[in-house]
Coordinates of C-alpha atoms in Angstrom, one line a residue:
M7 CA 123.9 95.8 82.0
N8 CA 121.4 95.4 79.2
A9 CA 118.0 97.0 78.9
K10 CA 116.0 94.0 80.2
E11 CA 118.2 93.6 83.3
L12 CA 117.9 97.3 84.1
I13 CA 114.2 97.2 83.8
A14 CA 114.0 94.0 86.0
R15 CA 116.3 95.5 88.6
R16 CA 114.1 98.7 88.9
V17 CA 110.8 96.8 89.1
A18 CA 112.2 94.6 91.9
L19 CA 112.5 97.8 94.0
E20 CA 108.7 98.2 93.8
L21 CA 107.8 95.0 95.5
H22 CA 107.3 94.8 99.3
D23 CA 108.0 92.1 101.8
G24 CA 105.0 89.7 102.0
D25 CA 103.5 90.7 98.7
I26 CA 101.7 88.2 96.5
V27 CA 103.0 88.8 93.0
N28 CA 102.1 87.5 89.6
L29 CA 105.0 87.8 87.0
G30 CA 104.1 87.6 83.3
I31 CA 106.1 85.6 80.9
G32 CA 109.3 87.0 79.4
L33 CA 111.1 89.9 81.0
P34 CA 109.0 90.0 84.2
T35 CA 110.2 86.6 85.3
Q36 CA 113.7 88.1 85.7
V37 CA 112.5 90.4 88.5
V38 CA 112.9 87.7 91.2
N39 CA 116.7 87.6 90.4
Y40 CA 117.1 91.2 91.8
L41 CA 114.9 91.4 94.9
P42 CA 116.6 93.0 97.9
Q43 CA 117.7 90.5 100.5
D44 CA 115.1 91.6 103.0
I45 CA 112.2 91.3 100.6
H46 CA 110.4 87.9 100.4
I47 CA 107.4 87.6 98.1
T48 CA 105.0 84.8 97.2
L49 CA 104.7 84.2 93.5
Q50 CA 101.3 83.3 92.1
S51 CA 100.7 81.6 88.8
E52 CA 97.3 81.6 87.2
N53 CA 97.5 77.9 86.2
G54 CA 97.1 77.1 89.9
F55 CA 100.1 77.8 92.2
L56 CA 101.1 80.0 95.2
G57 CA 104.7 79.7 96.1
L58 CA 106.6 79.3 92.8
G59 CA 110.3 78.8 93.2
P60 CA 113.4 78.1 91.1
V61 CA 113.7 74.8 89.2
T62 CA 115.7 72.3 91.1
E63 CA 114.7 69.3 89.0
A64 CA 112.5 69.6 85.9
H65 CA 109.2 67.8 86.2
P66 CA 106.9 67.3 83.2
N67 CA 103.8 68.1 85.2
L68 CA 105.2 71.2 87.0
V69 CA 105.1 74.2 84.8
N70 CA 104.2 77.9 85.1
A71 CA 101.5 79.7 83.2
G72 CA 103.9 80.1 80.3
G73 CA 104.4 76.3 80.1
Q74 CA 108.0 76.6 81.3
P75 CA 109.4 74.3 84.0
C76 CA 109.2 75.7 87.5
G77 CA 109.8 74.7 91.1
V78 CA 107.8 75.2 94.2
L79 CA 108.9 76.4 97.7
P80 CA 108.1 74.7 101.0
G81 CA 104.5 75.7 102.0
A82 CA 103.4 76.2 98.4
A83 CA 99.8 75.5 97.5
M84 CA 98.3 74.1 94.3
F85 CA 94.7 74.4 93.2
D86 CA 92.5 74.5 90.1
S87 CA 92.1 77.4 87.7
A88 CA 88.7 78.4 89.2
F89 CA 90.3 79.0 92.6
S90 CA 93.3 80.7 91.0
F91 CA 91.2 83.2 89.1
A92 CA 89.1 83.7 92.2
L93 CA 92.2 84.9 93.9
I94 CA 93.0 87.2 91.0
R95 CA 89.5 88.6 90.5
G96 CA 89.0 88.9 94.3
G97 CA 91.8 91.5 94.5
H98 CA 94.2 89.2 96.5
V99 CA 97.2 89.7 94.2
D100 CA 99.2 92.7 95.4
A101 CA 101.1 93.4 92.2
S102 CA 101.0 92.1 88.7
V103 CA 104.1 92.7 86.5
L104 CA 103.5 92.3 82.8
G105 CA 105.2 93.1 79.5
G106 CA 103.4 95.4 77.1
L107 CA 103.1 96.1 73.4
Q108 CA 101.6 99.5 74.0
V109 CA 100.5 101.7 76.9
D110 CA 98.8 105.0 76.4
Q111 CA 98.5 108.2 78.4
N112 CA 95.1 107.1 79.7
A113 CA 96.6 104.0 81.5
N114 CA 95.3 101.7 78.9
L115 CA 97.3 98.5 78.1
A116 CA 97.6 96.5 74.9
N117 CA 99.8 93.4 75.4
W118 CA 98.3 90.4 73.7
M119 CA 97.7 90.7 70.0
V120 CA 99.2 92.0 66.8
P121 CA 96.5 92.2 64.1
G122 CA 97.3 89.9 61.2
K123 CA 100.1 88.1 63.0
M124 CA 99.9 84.6 64.5
V125 CA 100.7 85.2 68.2
P126 CA 99.3 83.8 71.5
G127 CA 96.1 85.0 73.0
M128 CA 95.7 87.2 76.1
G129 CA 95.9 84.3 78.6
G130 CA 95.1 85.5 82.1
A131 CA 96.3 89.1 81.4
M132 CA 92.9 90.7 81.3
D133 CA 92.0 89.3 84.7
L134 CA 95.4 90.1 86.2
V135 CA 95.3 93.7 85.0
T136 CA 91.8 94.2 86.2
G137 CA 92.1 92.3 89.5
A138 CA 95.6 93.1 90.8
R139 CA 95.9 95.9 93.3
R140 CA 98.9 97.4 91.4
V141 CA 99.8 96.9 87.7
I142 CA 103.4 97.4 86.7
I143 CA 104.3 97.3 83.0
A144 CA 107.9 96.2 82.4
M145 CA 108.8 96.8 78.7
E146 CA 111.4 98.3 76.4
H147 CA 110.6 101.9 75.6
C148 CA 110.4 101.5 71.8
A149 CA 109.4 98.7 69.4
K150 CA 111.9 97.0 67.1
D151 CA 111.1 99.5 64.3
G152 CA 112.0 102.4 66.7
S153 CA 108.4 103.5 67.2
S154 CA 107.3 104.5 70.7
K155 CA 105.4 102.0 72.8
I156 CA 104.1 104.8 75.1
L157 CA 101.4 106.4 73.1
K158 CA 98.7 109.1 73.2
Q159 CA 96.2 106.3 72.3
C160 CA 96.8 102.5 71.9
T161 CA 96.3 101.3 68.3
L162 CA 96.2 97.6 69.2
P163 CA 93.3 95.7 70.8
L164 CA 93.2 96.6 74.5
T165 CA 93.9 94.2 77.4
A166 CA 92.3 96.6 79.9
K167 CA 91.3 100.2 80.3
N168 CA 92.6 102.7 82.9
K169 CA 94.4 100.0 84.9
V170 CA 98.1 100.6 84.6
S171 CA 99.8 102.0 87.7
M172 CA 103.4 102.2 86.6
I173 CA 105.6 101.8 83.5
V174 CA 109.3 100.9 83.8
T175 CA 111.5 101.0 80.7
E176 CA 115.2 101.2 80.1
M177 CA 114.8 105.0 79.7
G178 CA 112.7 105.9 82.7
V179 CA 109.9 105.3 85.2
F180 CA 106.4 106.7 84.6
E181 CA 103.4 106.6 87.1
F182 CA 99.8 107.4 86.7
E183 CA 98.4 109.8 89.3
K184 CA 94.8 110.9 89.2
G185 CA 94.6 110.0 85.5
H186 CA 97.8 111.8 84.5
L187 CA 101.0 110.3 83.2
I188 CA 104.0 111.6 85.2
L189 CA 107.7 110.9 84.5
K190 CA 109.3 110.2 87.8
E191 CA 112.8 108.9 87.0
H192 CA 115.3 108.7 84.2
A193 CA 117.8 105.9 83.7
P194 CA 121.5 106.7 84.3
G195 CA 122.9 108.6 81.4
V196 CA 119.5 109.2 79.8
T197 CA 118.3 112.8 79.4
L198 CA 114.8 114.2 79.6
E199 CA 115.1 115.3 76.0
A200 CA 115.9 111.7 74.9
I201 CA 112.8 110.5 76.8
Q202 CA 110.6 113.2 75.3
T203 CA 111.8 112.3 71.8
A204 CA 111.1 108.5 72.3
T205 CA 107.7 109.0 73.9
D206 CA 104.6 109.7 71.8
A207 CA 102.3 110.2 74.9
E208 CA 101.9 113.5 76.6
F209 CA 103.2 113.5 80.1
S210 CA 104.3 115.8 83.0
V211 CA 107.6 115.7 84.7
A212 CA 107.7 115.2 88.5
A213 CA 109.0 118.1 90.6
D214 CA 111.4 115.6 92.2
F215 CA 112.5 114.1 88.9
K216 CA 115.6 112.0 89.6
V217 CA 117.8 109.2 88.4
M218 CA 116.7 105.6 88.9
P219 CA 118.1 104.1 92.1
I220 CA 120.0 101.5 90.1
V221 CA 123.6 100.7 90.8
I222 CA 125.6 100.3 87.6
E223 CA 128.4 97.9 88.4
E224 CA 131.8 98.7 86.8
G225 CA 132.7 96.4 83.9
V226 CA 129.1 95.3 83.4
A227 CA 127.8 96.1 79.9

């Protein structure tokens, strides 16, 4: 099992039956592949959908917010961007799962820009992080250069301040409680010392600190 699959599997356990969920582009879109059988969610896309589903037949005019082909499920609704963002800003999205470039110990998120680099803008992320009832950041623990992505203070432009609820990485699970960053779980085979070494932010360790409830299948890398 690779890092992204482990992260997606763990995030899937945070979603509840009946939730309206927005999944960001990239890693978060994998979450739907690992939902428990008794959990049924409705996917919202900021370009104007409720009820996204798997692609059965690619259609040029049916794409998700990332511009990728998508499908819709029976009962799906389509609407304009104004209504879509009214849903988001009105607090009707139960959970938003996004990737992140940086998260800091004050629950701030930076996920849309690298100074001096030509990358996409923030899209609907600012609204989603501010409007969703719960914000889960699904990202790898360290950047490609090995530096921590969980920092004392973000150095990139912020997407939103004090809005992150949970961080899930391939090393562990952190939650913000009353403004404090708390390490709740570690991935199978990952020690507390390894997480401390890879994390720049200051955090507490939960009294019931435990292993992620992820089943590692034999023979799966």
